[in-house]
Amino acid sequence: MHATLANPADAPQPLGPYSQVARVPLADGHALLHVSGQIAEGDGIAEQSRGVFETLTALLAAYGATLDDIINIRTYLTDMDDLPGYAAVRRSYLTGTPPTSTTVQVARLFRPQARIEVEVVAVTP
């Protein structure tokens, strides 16, 4: 198997020198998309969460996928008290069967103002 690492040109670009998406082809013609952790600017958890999901939407679209194609989601929060605000935004974007998921509290993220980081694995349709 050969993985392709990329920053899709028509999606928001990363805040640092890393690849946002690893595309791993599958034998049946589909591909697994491993999307690196995404953060967004904003004052509160709801604004940052919406920014993250908008970026994820654009990154997946570059490969013909949607949020409905997510099979796993990992969320890192700096304060577990933000979970209800994040969960409300997440439910507004992920309206189908929920993917497998893990939510973890971390002491901090690489950007001091970031309260949330989300990474996903999706399958192209």
PDB file of C-alpha atoms in Angstrom:
ATOM      1  CA  MET A   1       0.000   0.000   0.000  1.00  0.00           C
ATOM      2  CA  HIS A   2       1.159   3.503  -0.752  1.00  0.00           C
ATOM      3  CA  ALA A   3      -0.043   6.473   1.281  1.00  0.00           C
ATOM      4  CA  THR A   4      -0.294   9.960  -0.196  1.00  0.00           C
ATOM      5  CA  LEU A   5       0.274  12.903   2.134  1.00  0.00           C
ATOM      6  CA  ALA A   6      -1.291  16.216   1.149  1.00  0.00           C
ATOM      7  CA  ASN A   7      -2.682  19.618   1.984  1.00  0.00           C
ATOM      8  CA  PRO A   8      -5.577  20.022  -0.473  1.00  0.00           C
ATOM      9  CA  ALA A   9      -5.260  23.391  -2.223  1.00  0.00           C
ATOM     10  CA  ASP A  10      -8.981  24.177  -2.010  1.00  0.00           C
ATOM     11  CA  ALA A  11      -9.169  23.630   1.772  1.00  0.00           C
ATOM     12  CA  PRO A  12      -7.933  25.834   4.618  1.00  0.00           C
ATOM     13  CA  GLN A  13      -4.178  25.450   4.891  1.00  0.00           C
ATOM     14  CA  PRO A  14      -2.495  24.173   8.051  1.00  0.00           C
ATOM     15  CA  LEU A  15      -1.038  26.470  10.676  1.00  0.00           C
ATOM     16  CA  GLY A  16       2.310  24.700  10.467  1.00  0.00           C
ATOM     17  CA  PRO A  17       4.477  22.526   8.243  1.00  0.00           C
ATOM     18  CA  TYR A  18       2.595  19.221   8.269  1.00  0.00           C
ATOM     19  CA  SER A  19       0.319  17.205   6.018  1.00  0.00           C
ATOM     20  CA  GLN A  20      -3.351  17.479   6.870  1.00  0.00           C
ATOM     21  CA  VAL A  21      -4.487  14.305   5.107  1.00  0.00           C
ATOM     22  CA  ALA A  22      -2.978  10.879   4.574  1.00  0.00           C
ATOM     23  CA  ARG A  23      -4.837   8.971   1.831  1.00  0.00           C
ATOM     24  CA  VAL A  24      -4.412   5.200   1.925  1.00  0.00           C
ATOM     25  CA  PRO A  25      -5.903   3.362  -1.088  1.00  0.00           C
ATOM     26  CA  LEU A  26      -7.931   0.219  -0.473  1.00  0.00           C
ATOM     27  CA  ALA A  27      -8.131  -2.788  -2.784  1.00  0.00           C
ATOM     28  CA  ASP A  28     -11.780  -2.064  -3.667  1.00  0.00           C
ATOM     29  CA  GLY A  29     -10.989   1.410  -5.047  1.00  0.00           C
ATOM     30  CA  HIS A  30     -12.025   3.307  -1.923  1.00  0.00           C
ATOM     31  CA  ALA A  31      -9.489   4.969   0.346  1.00  0.00           C
ATOM     32  CA  LEU A  32      -9.010   5.636   4.028  1.00  0.00           C
ATOM     33  CA  LEU A  33      -8.451   9.291   4.839  1.00  0.00           C
ATOM     34  CA  HIS A  34      -6.558  10.029   8.032  1.00  0.00           C
ATOM     35  CA  VAL A  35      -7.094  13.708   8.800  1.00  0.00           C
ATOM     36  CA  SER A  36      -4.660  15.234  11.257  1.00  0.00           C
ATOM     37  CA  GLY A  37      -5.834  17.150  14.300  1.00  0.00           C
ATOM     38  CA  GLN A  38      -7.570  20.385  13.362  1.00  0.00           C
ATOM     39  CA  ILE A  39      -7.978  23.478  15.508  1.00  0.00           C
ATOM     40  CA  ALA A  40      -9.732  26.769  14.802  1.00  0.00           C
ATOM     41  CA  GLU A  41      -9.588  30.307  16.086  1.00  0.00           C
ATOM     42  CA  GLY A  42     -12.432  31.740  18.083  1.00  0.00           C
ATOM     43  CA  ASP A  43     -13.397  32.991  21.511  1.00  0.00           C
ATOM     44  CA  GLY A  44     -15.471  30.095  22.788  1.00  0.00           C
ATOM     45  CA  ILE A  45     -15.800  26.363  22.400  1.00  0.00           C
ATOM     46  CA  ALA A  46     -18.807  26.662  20.066  1.00  0.00           C
ATOM     47  CA  GLU A  47     -16.994  29.014  17.684  1.00  0.00           C
ATOM     48  CA  GLN A  48     -13.833  26.891  17.686  1.00  0.00           C
ATOM     49  CA  SER A  49     -15.855  23.686  17.198  1.00  0.00           C
ATOM     50  CA  ARG A  50     -17.733  25.147  14.219  1.00  0.00           C
ATOM     51  CA  GLY A  51     -14.421  26.242  12.696  1.00  0.00           C
ATOM     52  CA  VAL A  52     -12.996  22.752  13.107  1.00  0.00           C
ATOM     53  CA  PHE A  53     -16.000  21.123  11.429  1.00  0.00           C
ATOM     54  CA  GLU A  54     -15.919  23.622   8.560  1.00  0.00           C
ATOM     55  CA  THR A  55     -12.251  22.778   7.965  1.00  0.00           C
ATOM     56  CA  LEU A  56     -12.954  19.036   8.177  1.00  0.00           C
ATOM     57  CA  THR A  57     -15.807  19.474   5.676  1.00  0.00           C
ATOM     58  CA  ALA A  58     -13.450  21.176   3.196  1.00  0.00           C
ATOM     59  CA  LEU A  59     -10.637  18.649   3.671  1.00  0.00           C
ATOM     60  CA  LEU A  60     -12.945  15.670   3.120  1.00  0.00           C
ATOM     61  CA  ALA A  61     -14.638  17.338   0.120  1.00  0.00           C
ATOM     62  CA  ALA A  62     -11.256  17.549  -1.611  1.00  0.00           C
ATOM     63  CA  TYR A  63     -11.386  13.726  -1.767  1.00  0.00           C
ATOM     64  CA  GLY A  64     -15.081  13.389  -2.603  1.00  0.00           C
ATOM     65  CA  ALA A  65     -16.045  12.543   0.981  1.00  0.00           C
ATOM     66  CA  THR A  66     -18.386  14.204   3.476  1.00  0.00           C
ATOM     67  CA  LEU A  67     -18.764  14.256   7.225  1.00  0.00           C
ATOM     68  CA  ASP A  68     -21.101  11.255   6.806  1.00  0.00           C
ATOM     69  CA  ASP A  69     -18.060   9.230   5.680  1.00  0.00           C
ATOM     70  CA  ILE A  70     -16.249   9.659   9.016  1.00  0.00           C
ATOM     71  CA  ILE A  71     -15.749   6.307  10.743  1.00  0.00           C
ATOM     72  CA  ASN A  72     -13.689   7.488  13.733  1.00  0.00           C
ATOM     73  CA  ILE A  73     -13.323  10.813  15.491  1.00  0.00           C
ATOM     74  CA  ARG A  74     -10.863  11.740  18.241  1.00  0.00           C
ATOM     75  CA  THR A  75     -11.423  14.901  20.222  1.00  0.00           C
ATOM     76  CA  TYR A  76      -8.966  16.593  22.553  1.00  0.00           C
ATOM     77  CA  LEU A  77     -10.386  19.174  24.977  1.00  0.00           C
ATOM     78  CA  THR A  78      -8.411  21.345  27.357  1.00  0.00           C
ATOM     79  CA  ASP A  79     -11.423  21.508  29.700  1.00  0.00           C
ATOM     80  CA  MET A  80     -14.003  18.734  29.969  1.00  0.00           C
ATOM     81  CA  ASP A  81     -16.552  21.401  31.018  1.00  0.00           C
ATOM     82  CA  ASP A  82     -16.523  22.372  27.298  1.00  0.00           C
ATOM     83  CA  LEU A  83     -17.914  18.949  26.329  1.00  0.00           C
ATOM     84  CA  PRO A  84     -21.615  19.984  26.234  1.00  0.00           C
ATOM     85  CA  GLY A  85     -20.840  22.972  23.958  1.00  0.00           C
ATOM     86  CA  TYR A  86     -18.734  20.827  21.637  1.00  0.00           C
ATOM     87  CA  ALA A  87     -21.311  18.030  21.643  1.00  0.00           C
ATOM     88  CA  ALA A  88     -24.071  20.422  20.558  1.00  0.00           C
ATOM     89  CA  VAL A  89     -22.006  21.659  17.605  1.00  0.00           C
ATOM     90  CA  ARG A  90     -20.914  18.122  16.724  1.00  0.00           C
ATOM     91  CA  ARG A  91     -24.551  16.932  16.635  1.00  0.00           C
ATOM     92  CA  SER A  92     -25.424  19.763  14.235  1.00  0.00           C
ATOM     93  CA  TYR A  93     -22.708  18.612  11.788  1.00  0.00           C
ATOM     94  CA  LEU A  94     -22.807  14.827  12.290  1.00  0.00           C
ATOM     95  CA  THR A  95     -26.494  14.112  11.777  1.00  0.00           C
ATOM     96  CA  GLY A  96     -26.355  10.438  10.768  1.00  0.00           C
ATOM     97  CA  THR A  97     -25.154   7.406  12.671  1.00  0.00           C
ATOM     98  CA  PRO A  98     -22.403   8.626  14.999  1.00  0.00           C
ATOM     99  CA  PRO A  99     -18.883   7.374  14.217  1.00  0.00           C
ATOM    100  CA  THR A 100     -16.750   5.594  16.775  1.00  0.00           C
ATOM    101  CA  SER A 101     -15.191   8.203  18.987  1.00  0.00           C
ATOM    102  CA  THR A 102     -12.824   9.031  21.798  1.00  0.00           C
ATOM    103  CA  THR A 103     -12.731  12.257  23.786  1.00  0.00           C
ATOM    104  CA  VAL A 104      -9.737  13.067  25.938  1.00  0.00           C
ATOM    105  CA  GLN A 105      -8.868  15.953  28.217  1.00  0.00           C
ATOM    106  CA  VAL A 106      -5.364  17.319  27.710  1.00  0.00           C
ATOM    107  CA  ALA A 107      -3.455  19.916  29.694  1.00  0.00           C
ATOM    108  CA  ARG A 108      -2.978  22.142  26.658  1.00  0.00           C
ATOM    109  CA  LEU A 109      -2.759  22.188  22.882  1.00  0.00           C
ATOM    110  CA  PHE A 110       0.071  23.565  20.760  1.00  0.00           C
ATOM    111  CA  ARG A 111      -1.692  26.920  20.362  1.00  0.00           C
ATOM    112  CA  PRO A 112      -2.390  28.443  23.809  1.00  0.00           C
ATOM    113  CA  GLN A 113      -5.815  29.823  22.788  1.00  0.00           C
ATOM    114  CA  ALA A 114      -6.971  26.483  21.311  1.00  0.00           C
ATOM    115  CA  ARG A 115      -9.539  24.713  23.465  1.00  0.00           C
ATOM    116  CA  ILE A 116     -10.265  21.820  21.095  1.00  0.00           C
ATOM    117  CA  GLU A 117      -8.507  19.681  18.488  1.00  0.00           C
ATOM    118  CA  VAL A 118     -10.262  17.062  16.366  1.00  0.00           C
ATOM    119  CA  GLU A 119      -8.816  14.349  14.121  1.00  0.00           C
ATOM    120  CA  VAL A 120     -10.813  11.904  12.006  1.00  0.00           C
ATOM    121  CA  VAL A 121     -10.588   8.806   9.867  1.00  0.00           C
ATOM    122  CA  ALA A 122     -12.993   8.614   6.930  1.00  0.00           C
ATOM    123  CA  VAL A 123     -13.625   6.277   3.993  1.00  0.00           C
ATOM    124  CA  THR A 124     -14.088   7.727   0.521  1.00  0.00           C
ATOM    125  CA  PRO A 125     -17.390   6.770  -1.100  1.00  0.00           C
TER     126      PRO A 125
END
